[in-house]
Tab-separated table of C-alpha atoms and ligand atoms in Angstrom:
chain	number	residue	atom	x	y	z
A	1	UNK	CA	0.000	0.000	0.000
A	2	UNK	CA	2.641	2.753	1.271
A	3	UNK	CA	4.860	1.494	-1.944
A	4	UNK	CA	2.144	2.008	-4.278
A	5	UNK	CA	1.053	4.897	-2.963
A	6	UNK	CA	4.173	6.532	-2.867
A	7	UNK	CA	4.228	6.053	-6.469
A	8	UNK	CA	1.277	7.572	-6.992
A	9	UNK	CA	2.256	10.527	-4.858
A	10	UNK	CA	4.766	11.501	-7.425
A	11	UNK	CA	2.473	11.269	-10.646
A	12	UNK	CA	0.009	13.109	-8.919
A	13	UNK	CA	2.496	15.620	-7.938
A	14	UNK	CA	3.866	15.664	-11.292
A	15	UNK	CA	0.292	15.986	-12.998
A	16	UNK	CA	-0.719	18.532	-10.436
A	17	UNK	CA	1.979	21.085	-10.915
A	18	UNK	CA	1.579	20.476	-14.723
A	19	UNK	CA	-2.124	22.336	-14.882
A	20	UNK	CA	-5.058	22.565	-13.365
A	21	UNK	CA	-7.915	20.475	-15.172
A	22	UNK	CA	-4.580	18.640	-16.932
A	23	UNK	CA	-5.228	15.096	-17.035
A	24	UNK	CA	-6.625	13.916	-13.855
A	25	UNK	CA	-5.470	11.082	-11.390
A	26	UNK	CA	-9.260	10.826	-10.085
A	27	UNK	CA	-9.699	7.930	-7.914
A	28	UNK	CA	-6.022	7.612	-6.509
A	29	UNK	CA	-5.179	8.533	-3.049
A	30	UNK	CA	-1.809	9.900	-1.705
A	31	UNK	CA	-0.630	10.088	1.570
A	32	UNK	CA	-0.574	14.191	2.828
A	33	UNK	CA	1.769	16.024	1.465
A	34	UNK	CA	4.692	16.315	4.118
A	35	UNK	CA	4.868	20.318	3.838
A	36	UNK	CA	3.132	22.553	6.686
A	37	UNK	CA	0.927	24.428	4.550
A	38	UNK	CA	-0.413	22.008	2.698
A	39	UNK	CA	-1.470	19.513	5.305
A	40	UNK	CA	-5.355	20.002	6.378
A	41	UNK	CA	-5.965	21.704	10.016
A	42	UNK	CA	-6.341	18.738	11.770
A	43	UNK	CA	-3.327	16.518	10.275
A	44	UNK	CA	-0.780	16.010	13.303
A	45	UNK	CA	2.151	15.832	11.648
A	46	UNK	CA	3.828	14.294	14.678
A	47	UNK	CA	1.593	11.621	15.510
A	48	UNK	CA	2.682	8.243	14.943
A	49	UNK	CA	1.572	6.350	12.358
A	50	UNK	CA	-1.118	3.998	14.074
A	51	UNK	CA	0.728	0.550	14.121
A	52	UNK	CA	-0.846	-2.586	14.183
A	53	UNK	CA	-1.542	-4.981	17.053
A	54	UNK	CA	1.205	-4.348	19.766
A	55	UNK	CA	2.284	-1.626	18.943
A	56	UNK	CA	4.765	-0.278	21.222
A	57	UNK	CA	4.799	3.659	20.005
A	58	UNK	CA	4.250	5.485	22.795
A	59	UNK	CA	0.594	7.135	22.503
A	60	UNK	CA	-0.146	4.854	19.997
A	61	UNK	CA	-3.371	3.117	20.112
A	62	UNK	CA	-3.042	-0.489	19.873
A	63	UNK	CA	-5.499	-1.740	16.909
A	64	UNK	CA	-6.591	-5.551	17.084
A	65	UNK	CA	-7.602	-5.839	13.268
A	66	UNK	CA	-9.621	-8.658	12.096
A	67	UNK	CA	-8.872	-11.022	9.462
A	68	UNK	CA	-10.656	-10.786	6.206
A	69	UNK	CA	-12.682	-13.847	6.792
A	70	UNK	CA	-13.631	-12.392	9.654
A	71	UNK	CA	-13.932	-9.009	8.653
A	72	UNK	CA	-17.481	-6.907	9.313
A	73	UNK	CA	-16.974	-3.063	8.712
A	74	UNK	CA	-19.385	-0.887	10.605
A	75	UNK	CA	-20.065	2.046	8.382
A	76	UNK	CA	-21.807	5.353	10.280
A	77	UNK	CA	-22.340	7.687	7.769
A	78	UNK	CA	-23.545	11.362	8.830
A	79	UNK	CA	-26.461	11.397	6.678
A	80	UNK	CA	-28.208	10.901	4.081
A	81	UNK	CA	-29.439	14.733	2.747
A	82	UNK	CA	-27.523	15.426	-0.237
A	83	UNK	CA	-26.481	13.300	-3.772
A	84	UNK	CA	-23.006	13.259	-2.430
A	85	UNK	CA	-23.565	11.102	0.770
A	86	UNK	CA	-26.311	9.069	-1.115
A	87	UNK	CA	-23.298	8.066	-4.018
A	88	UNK	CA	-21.063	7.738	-0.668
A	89	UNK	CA	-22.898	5.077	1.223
A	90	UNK	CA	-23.647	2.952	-1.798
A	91	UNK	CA	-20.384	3.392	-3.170
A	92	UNK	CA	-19.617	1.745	0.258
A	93	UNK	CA	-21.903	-0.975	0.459
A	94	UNK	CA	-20.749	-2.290	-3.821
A	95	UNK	CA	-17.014	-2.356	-3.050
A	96	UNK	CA	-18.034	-4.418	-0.061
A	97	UNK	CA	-20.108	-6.649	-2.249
A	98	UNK	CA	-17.918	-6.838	-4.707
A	99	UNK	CA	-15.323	-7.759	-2.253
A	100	UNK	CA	-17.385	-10.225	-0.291
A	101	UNK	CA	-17.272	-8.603	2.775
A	102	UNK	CA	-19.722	-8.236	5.685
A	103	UNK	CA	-20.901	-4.419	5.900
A	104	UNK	CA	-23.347	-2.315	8.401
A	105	UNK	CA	-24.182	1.145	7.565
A	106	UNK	CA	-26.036	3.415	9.590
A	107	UNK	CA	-26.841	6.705	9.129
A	108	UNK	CA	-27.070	9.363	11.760
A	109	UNK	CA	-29.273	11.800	9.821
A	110	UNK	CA	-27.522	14.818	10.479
A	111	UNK	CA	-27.795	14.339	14.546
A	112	UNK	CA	-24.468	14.084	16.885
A	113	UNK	CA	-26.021	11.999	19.669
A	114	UNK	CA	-27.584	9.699	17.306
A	115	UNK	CA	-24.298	9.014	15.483
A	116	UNK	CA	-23.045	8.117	19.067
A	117	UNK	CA	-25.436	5.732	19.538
A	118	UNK	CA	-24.842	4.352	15.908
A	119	UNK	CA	-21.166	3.553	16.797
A	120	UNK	CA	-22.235	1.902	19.877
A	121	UNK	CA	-24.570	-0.291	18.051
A	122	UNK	CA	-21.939	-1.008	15.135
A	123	UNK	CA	-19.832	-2.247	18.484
A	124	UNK	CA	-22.929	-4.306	19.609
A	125	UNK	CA	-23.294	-6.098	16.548
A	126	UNK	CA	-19.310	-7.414	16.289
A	127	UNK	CA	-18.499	-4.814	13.778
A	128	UNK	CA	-14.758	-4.746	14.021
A	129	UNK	CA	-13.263	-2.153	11.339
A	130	UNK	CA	-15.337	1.307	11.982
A	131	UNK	CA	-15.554	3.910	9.131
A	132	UNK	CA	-16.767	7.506	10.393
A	133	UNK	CA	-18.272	9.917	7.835
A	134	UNK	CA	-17.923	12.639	10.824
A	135	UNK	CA	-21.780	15.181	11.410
A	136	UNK	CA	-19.059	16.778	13.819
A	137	UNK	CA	-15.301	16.721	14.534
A	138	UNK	CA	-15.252	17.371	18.338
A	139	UNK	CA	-19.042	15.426	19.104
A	140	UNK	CA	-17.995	12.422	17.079
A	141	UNK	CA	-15.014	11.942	20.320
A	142	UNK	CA	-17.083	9.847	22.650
A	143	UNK	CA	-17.403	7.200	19.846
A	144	UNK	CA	-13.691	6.965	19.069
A	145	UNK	CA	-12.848	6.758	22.792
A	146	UNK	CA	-15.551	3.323	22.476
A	147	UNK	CA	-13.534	2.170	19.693
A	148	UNK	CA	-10.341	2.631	21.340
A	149	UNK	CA	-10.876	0.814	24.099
A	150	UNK	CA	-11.702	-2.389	22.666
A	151	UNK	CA	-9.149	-1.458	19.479
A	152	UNK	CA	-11.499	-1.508	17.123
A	153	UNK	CA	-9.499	0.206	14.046
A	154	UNK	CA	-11.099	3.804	12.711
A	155	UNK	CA	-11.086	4.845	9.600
A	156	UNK	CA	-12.257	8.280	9.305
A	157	UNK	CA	-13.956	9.072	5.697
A	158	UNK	CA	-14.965	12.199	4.215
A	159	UNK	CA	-15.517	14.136	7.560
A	160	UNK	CA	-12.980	14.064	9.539
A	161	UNK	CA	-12.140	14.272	13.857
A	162	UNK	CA	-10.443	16.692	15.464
A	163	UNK	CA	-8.820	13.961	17.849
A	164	UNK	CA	-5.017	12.902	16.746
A	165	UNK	CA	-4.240	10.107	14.108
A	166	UNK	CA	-2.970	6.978	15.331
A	167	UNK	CA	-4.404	7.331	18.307
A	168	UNK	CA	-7.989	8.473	18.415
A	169	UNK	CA	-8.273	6.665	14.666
A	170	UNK	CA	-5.841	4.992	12.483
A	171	UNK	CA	-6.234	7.322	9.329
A	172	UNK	CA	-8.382	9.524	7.300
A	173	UNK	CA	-9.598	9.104	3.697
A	174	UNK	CA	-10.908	12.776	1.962
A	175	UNK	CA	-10.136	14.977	-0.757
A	176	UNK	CA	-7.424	17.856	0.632
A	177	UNK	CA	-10.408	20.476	2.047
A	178	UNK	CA	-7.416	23.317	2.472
A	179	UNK	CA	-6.944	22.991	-1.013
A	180	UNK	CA	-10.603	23.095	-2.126
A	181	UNK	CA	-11.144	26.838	-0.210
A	182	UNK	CA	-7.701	27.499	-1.635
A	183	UNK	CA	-8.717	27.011	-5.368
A	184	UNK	CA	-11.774	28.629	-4.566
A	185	UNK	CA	-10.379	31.854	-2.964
A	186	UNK	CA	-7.830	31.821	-6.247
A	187	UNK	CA	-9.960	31.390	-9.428
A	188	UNK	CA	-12.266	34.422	-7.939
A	189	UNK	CA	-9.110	36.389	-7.266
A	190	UNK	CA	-8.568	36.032	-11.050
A	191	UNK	CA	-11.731	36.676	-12.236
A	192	UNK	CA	-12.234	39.344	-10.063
A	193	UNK	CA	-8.637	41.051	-10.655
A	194	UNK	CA	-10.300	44.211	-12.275
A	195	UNK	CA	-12.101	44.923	-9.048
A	196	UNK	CA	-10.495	46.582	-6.480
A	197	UNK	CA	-12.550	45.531	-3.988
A	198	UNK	CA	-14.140	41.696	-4.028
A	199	UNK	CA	-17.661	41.734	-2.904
A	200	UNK	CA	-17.670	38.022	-1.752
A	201	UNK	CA	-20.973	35.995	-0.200
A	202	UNK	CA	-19.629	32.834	1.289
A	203	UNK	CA	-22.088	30.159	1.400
A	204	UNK	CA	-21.068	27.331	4.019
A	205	UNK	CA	-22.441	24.055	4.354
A	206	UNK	CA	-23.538	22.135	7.775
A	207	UNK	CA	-21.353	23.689	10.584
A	208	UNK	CA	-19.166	21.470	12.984
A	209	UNK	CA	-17.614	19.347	10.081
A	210	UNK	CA	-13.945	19.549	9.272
A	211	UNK	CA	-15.079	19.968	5.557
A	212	UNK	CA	-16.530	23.228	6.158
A	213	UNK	CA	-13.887	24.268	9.073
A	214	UNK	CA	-11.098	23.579	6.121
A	215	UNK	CA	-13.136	24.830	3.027
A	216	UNK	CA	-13.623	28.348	4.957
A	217	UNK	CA	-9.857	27.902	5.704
A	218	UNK	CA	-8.297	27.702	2.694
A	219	UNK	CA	-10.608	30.177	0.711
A	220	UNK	CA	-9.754	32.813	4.157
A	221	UNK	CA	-5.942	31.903	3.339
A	222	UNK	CA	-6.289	33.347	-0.225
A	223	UNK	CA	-8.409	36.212	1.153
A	224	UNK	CA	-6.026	37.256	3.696
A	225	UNK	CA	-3.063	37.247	1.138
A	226	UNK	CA	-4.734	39.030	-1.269
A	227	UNK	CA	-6.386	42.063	0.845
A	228	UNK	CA	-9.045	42.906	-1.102
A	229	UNK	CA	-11.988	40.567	-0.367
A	230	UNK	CA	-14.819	41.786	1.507
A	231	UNK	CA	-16.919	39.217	3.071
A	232	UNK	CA	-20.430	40.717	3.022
A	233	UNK	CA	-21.721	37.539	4.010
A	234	UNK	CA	-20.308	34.578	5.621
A	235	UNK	CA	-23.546	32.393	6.594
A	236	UNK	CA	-24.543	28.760	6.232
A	237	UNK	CA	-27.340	26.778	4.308
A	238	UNK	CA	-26.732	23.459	5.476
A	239	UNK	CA	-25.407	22.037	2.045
A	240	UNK	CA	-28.787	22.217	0.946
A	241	UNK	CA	-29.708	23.472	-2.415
A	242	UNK	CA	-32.753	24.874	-1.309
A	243	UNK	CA	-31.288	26.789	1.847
A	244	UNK	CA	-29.250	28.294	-0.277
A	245	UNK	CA	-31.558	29.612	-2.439
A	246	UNK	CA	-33.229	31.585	-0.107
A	247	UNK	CA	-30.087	32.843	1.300
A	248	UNK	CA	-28.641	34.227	-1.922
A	249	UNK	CA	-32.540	35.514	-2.601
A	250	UNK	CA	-32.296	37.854	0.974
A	251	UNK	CA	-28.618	38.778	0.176
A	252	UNK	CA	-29.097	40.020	-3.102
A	253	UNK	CA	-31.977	41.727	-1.649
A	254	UNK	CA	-30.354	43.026	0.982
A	255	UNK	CA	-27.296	43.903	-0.580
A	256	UNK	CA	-29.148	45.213	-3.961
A	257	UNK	CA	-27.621	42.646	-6.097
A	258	UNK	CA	-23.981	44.492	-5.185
A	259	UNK	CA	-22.280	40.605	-4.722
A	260	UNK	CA	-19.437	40.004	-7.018
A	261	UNK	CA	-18.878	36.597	-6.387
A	262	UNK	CA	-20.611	33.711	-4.301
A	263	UNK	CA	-18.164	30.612	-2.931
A	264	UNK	CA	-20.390	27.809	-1.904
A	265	UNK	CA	-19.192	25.125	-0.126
A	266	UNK	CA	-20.828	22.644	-2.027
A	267	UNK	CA	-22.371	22.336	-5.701
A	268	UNK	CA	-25.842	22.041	-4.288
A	269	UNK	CA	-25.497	25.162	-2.661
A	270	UNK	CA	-24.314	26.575	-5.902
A	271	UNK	CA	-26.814	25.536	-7.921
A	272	UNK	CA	-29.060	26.864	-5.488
A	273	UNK	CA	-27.443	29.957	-5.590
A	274	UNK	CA	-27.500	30.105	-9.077
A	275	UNK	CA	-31.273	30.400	-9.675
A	276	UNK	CA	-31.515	32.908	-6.901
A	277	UNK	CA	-29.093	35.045	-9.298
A	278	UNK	CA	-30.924	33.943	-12.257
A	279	UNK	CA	-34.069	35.407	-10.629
A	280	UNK	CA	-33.014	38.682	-9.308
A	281	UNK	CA	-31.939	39.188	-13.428
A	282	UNK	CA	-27.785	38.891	-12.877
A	283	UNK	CA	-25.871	37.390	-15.338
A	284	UNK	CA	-23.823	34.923	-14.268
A	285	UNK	CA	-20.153	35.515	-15.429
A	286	UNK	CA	-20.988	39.130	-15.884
A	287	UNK	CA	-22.577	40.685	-12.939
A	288	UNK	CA	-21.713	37.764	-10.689
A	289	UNK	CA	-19.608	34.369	-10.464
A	290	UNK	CA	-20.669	31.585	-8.749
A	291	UNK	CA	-18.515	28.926	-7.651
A	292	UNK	CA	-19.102	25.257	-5.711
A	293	UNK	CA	-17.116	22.701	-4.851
A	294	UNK	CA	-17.798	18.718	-5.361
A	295	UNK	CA	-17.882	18.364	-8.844
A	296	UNK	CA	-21.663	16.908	-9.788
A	297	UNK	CA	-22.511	16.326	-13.789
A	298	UNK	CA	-25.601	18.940	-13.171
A	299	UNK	CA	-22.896	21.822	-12.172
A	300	UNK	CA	-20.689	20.553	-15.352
A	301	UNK	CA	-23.717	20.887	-17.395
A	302	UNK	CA	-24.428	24.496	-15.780
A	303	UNK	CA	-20.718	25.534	-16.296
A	304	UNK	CA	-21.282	24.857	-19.799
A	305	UNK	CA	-24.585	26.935	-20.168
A	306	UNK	CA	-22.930	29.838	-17.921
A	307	UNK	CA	-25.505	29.212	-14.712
A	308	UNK	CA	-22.535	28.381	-12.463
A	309	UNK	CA	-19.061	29.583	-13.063
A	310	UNK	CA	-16.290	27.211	-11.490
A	311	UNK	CA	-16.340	24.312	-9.249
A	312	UNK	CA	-13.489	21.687	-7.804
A	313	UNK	CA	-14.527	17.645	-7.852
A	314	UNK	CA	-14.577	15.836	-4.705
A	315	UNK	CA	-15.402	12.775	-5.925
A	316	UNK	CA	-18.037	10.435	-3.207
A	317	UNK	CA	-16.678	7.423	-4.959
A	318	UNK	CA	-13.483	6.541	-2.834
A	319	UNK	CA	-14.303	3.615	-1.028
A	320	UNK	CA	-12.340	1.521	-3.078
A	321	UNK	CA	-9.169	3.372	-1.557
A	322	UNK	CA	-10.692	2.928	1.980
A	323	UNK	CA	-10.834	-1.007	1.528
A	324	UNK	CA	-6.908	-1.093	-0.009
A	325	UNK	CA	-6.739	0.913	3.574
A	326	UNK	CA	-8.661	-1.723	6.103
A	327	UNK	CA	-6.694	-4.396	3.631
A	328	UNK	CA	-3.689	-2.950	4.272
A	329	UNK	CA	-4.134	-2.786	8.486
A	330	UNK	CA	-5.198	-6.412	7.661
A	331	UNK	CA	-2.090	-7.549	5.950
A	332	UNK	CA	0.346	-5.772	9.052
A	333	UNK	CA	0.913	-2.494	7.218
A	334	UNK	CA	1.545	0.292	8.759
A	335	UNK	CA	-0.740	2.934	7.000
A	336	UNK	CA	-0.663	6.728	6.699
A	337	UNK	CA	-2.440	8.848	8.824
A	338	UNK	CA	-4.238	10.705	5.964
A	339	UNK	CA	-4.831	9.785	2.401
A	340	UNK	CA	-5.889	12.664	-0.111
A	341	UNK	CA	-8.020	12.190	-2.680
A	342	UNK	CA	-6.918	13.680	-6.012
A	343	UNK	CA	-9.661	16.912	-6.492
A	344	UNK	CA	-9.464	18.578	-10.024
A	345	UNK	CA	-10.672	22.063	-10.339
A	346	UNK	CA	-13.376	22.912	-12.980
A	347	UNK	CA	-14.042	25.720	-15.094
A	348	UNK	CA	-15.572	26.341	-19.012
A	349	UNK	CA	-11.843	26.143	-19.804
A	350	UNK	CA	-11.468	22.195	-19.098
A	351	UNK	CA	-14.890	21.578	-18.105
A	352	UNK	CA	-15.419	18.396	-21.233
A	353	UNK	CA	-12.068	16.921	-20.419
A	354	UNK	CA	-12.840	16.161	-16.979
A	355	UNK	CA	-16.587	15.736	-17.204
A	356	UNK	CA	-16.547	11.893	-16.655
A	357	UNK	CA	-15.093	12.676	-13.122
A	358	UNK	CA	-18.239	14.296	-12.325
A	359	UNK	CA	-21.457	11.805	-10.293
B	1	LIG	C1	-17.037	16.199	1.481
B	1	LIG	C2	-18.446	15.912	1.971
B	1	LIG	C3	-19.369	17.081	1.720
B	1	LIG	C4	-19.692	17.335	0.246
B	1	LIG	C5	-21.087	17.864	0.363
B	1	LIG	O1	-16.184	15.155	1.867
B	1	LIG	O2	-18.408	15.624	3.359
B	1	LIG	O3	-20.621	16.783	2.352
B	1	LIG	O4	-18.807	18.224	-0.369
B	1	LIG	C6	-21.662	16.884	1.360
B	1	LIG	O5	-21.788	17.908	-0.847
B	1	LIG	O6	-22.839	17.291	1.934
């Protein structure tokens, strides 16, 4: 795993610094890249790598993996309101199939204490991997201390913990959030460059998850360095198309349509945002750009009619990589403690190469 992924860490590299929206590595995972600024917020670069049974790192938790006869992988996934976690769970639940192994997935429908009680029950029923789609990266604690007391190996997916790697889980499987906001903050920097002042409504999605923490990181990053954005709005809308709709609606309204570009944490949220735009007579790419992040054929098909201007993919489909993972822990390796999942950033430029990465 760590040899083949080390390979891939220098074609993606490579491919990466070539271009943007070059050809795309979609559906390989990398370990973090070793330099500060490009490891996510809650990547302890210091923490041992979890080891396997017997581990004798100090502060290392010791994981008792299964073996894959025995295997039966509790899967709690946050919930269940938007495409993305929909293509998430039963991306899940056909690699398993395919792979003939024994899966549980619950789904904690948005609510902390019920994804608490999800774990627990995952625990009840002789799960004995655990994959965490996180609703929240502090509340989600209590069910990795239950875990790590009977060393029941974590696998965080998606949505991450704030608790350290290799000790409160083994490792974490998402696309490079920092790097999302980061695109984000950049390709409206660009567009915007004639303006000098950036009227900028940030739409976030469902607050508490280390997705939106690191999305609103990363864009702030690029905002910070470039000293002219001015957040009129920073608010959230849940990931939710609709939400967001009605957001945009009262802040053009309140703002008199004076918005010069929208980041939305999500493509629902764009989309959303996009016929709120559409309705109070903007044109996109004109009076106002509009950019999401996740990558969804419906926002490829709206870059190329004009209704949303740039997105980044952040593809659901990964679970593939997460079994290689629990295989790996299986087999004795010692695995990363974060695996980055190659994102691709979208615009009219590249929008047809890269449209089969979309879901
Ligand atoms: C990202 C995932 C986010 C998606 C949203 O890993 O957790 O949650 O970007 C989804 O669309 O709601």
């Amino acid at each position: 795993m760590k040899k083949v992924l080390a390979v891939i860490l220098s074609l993606t590299m490579a491919c990466s610094l070539m271009a943007c929206g070059g050809a795309s590595m979609e559906g390989e995972t990398t370990p973090a890249p070793d330099t500060e600024t490009e490891a996510p917020a809650n990547d302890a670069e210091d923490a041992e790598p979890a080891e396997n049974a017997g581990s004798d790192a100090a502060g290392a938790t010791e994981w008792i993996w299964p073996s894959k006869e025995e295997l039966h992988v509790g899967y709690s996934q946050a919930d269940l309101a938007s495409t993305w976690r929909t293509v998430e769970s039963d991306d899940m639940q056909r690699v398993a199939d395919e792979r003939g192994y024994k899966i549980t997935i619950v789904n904690a429908e948005g609510d902390t204490e019920q994804q608490l009680s999800d774990v627990e029950s995952l625990l009840a029923q002789g799960c004995n991997v655990i994959v965490i789609t996180a609703v929240d990266g502090d509340a989600i604690q209590p069910a990795l201390d239950a875990c790590k007391e009977k060393g029941v190996p974590v696998i965080m997916k998606a949505r991450g913990s704030n608790g350290v790697p290799g000790v409160d889980y083994v490792t974490f499987f998402s696309s490079d959030f920092v790097a999302e906001g980061r695109y984000a903050g950049e390709w409206i920097a660009k567009a915007c460059a004639d303006k000098e002042t950036i009227k900028v409504a940030e739409i976030q999605g469902i607050l508490g998850g280390t997705d939106v923490r690191d999305r609103s990181g990363g864009f702030h990053e690029v905002a910070d360095k470039e000293g002219n954005f001015d957040f009129v709005v920073e608010q959230t809308a849940n990931f939710s198309r609709t939400e967001a709709q009605e957001v945009a609606a009262n802040v053009l309204q309140s703002t008199n349509g004076e918005i010069d570009a929208f980041y939305c944490h999500n493509d629902e949220m764009a989309l959303g945002v996009s016929l709120a735009c559409q309705s109070a007579g903007l044109k996109i790419n004109e009076d106002v750009y509009i950019v999401g992040v996740d990558g969804m054929y419906e926002t490829f098909d709206a870059i190329k009619d004009g209704t949303v201007s740039a997105t980044i993919t952040c593809t659901p489909k990964f679970a593939e990589q997460v079994f290689d993972g629990i295989e790996a822990g299986i087999a004795g390796e010692t695995l990363e403690t974060f695996y980055a999942i190659e994102d691709v950033p979208v615009d009219a430029t590249n929008v047809e190469e890269n449209y089969d990465l979309g879901f």
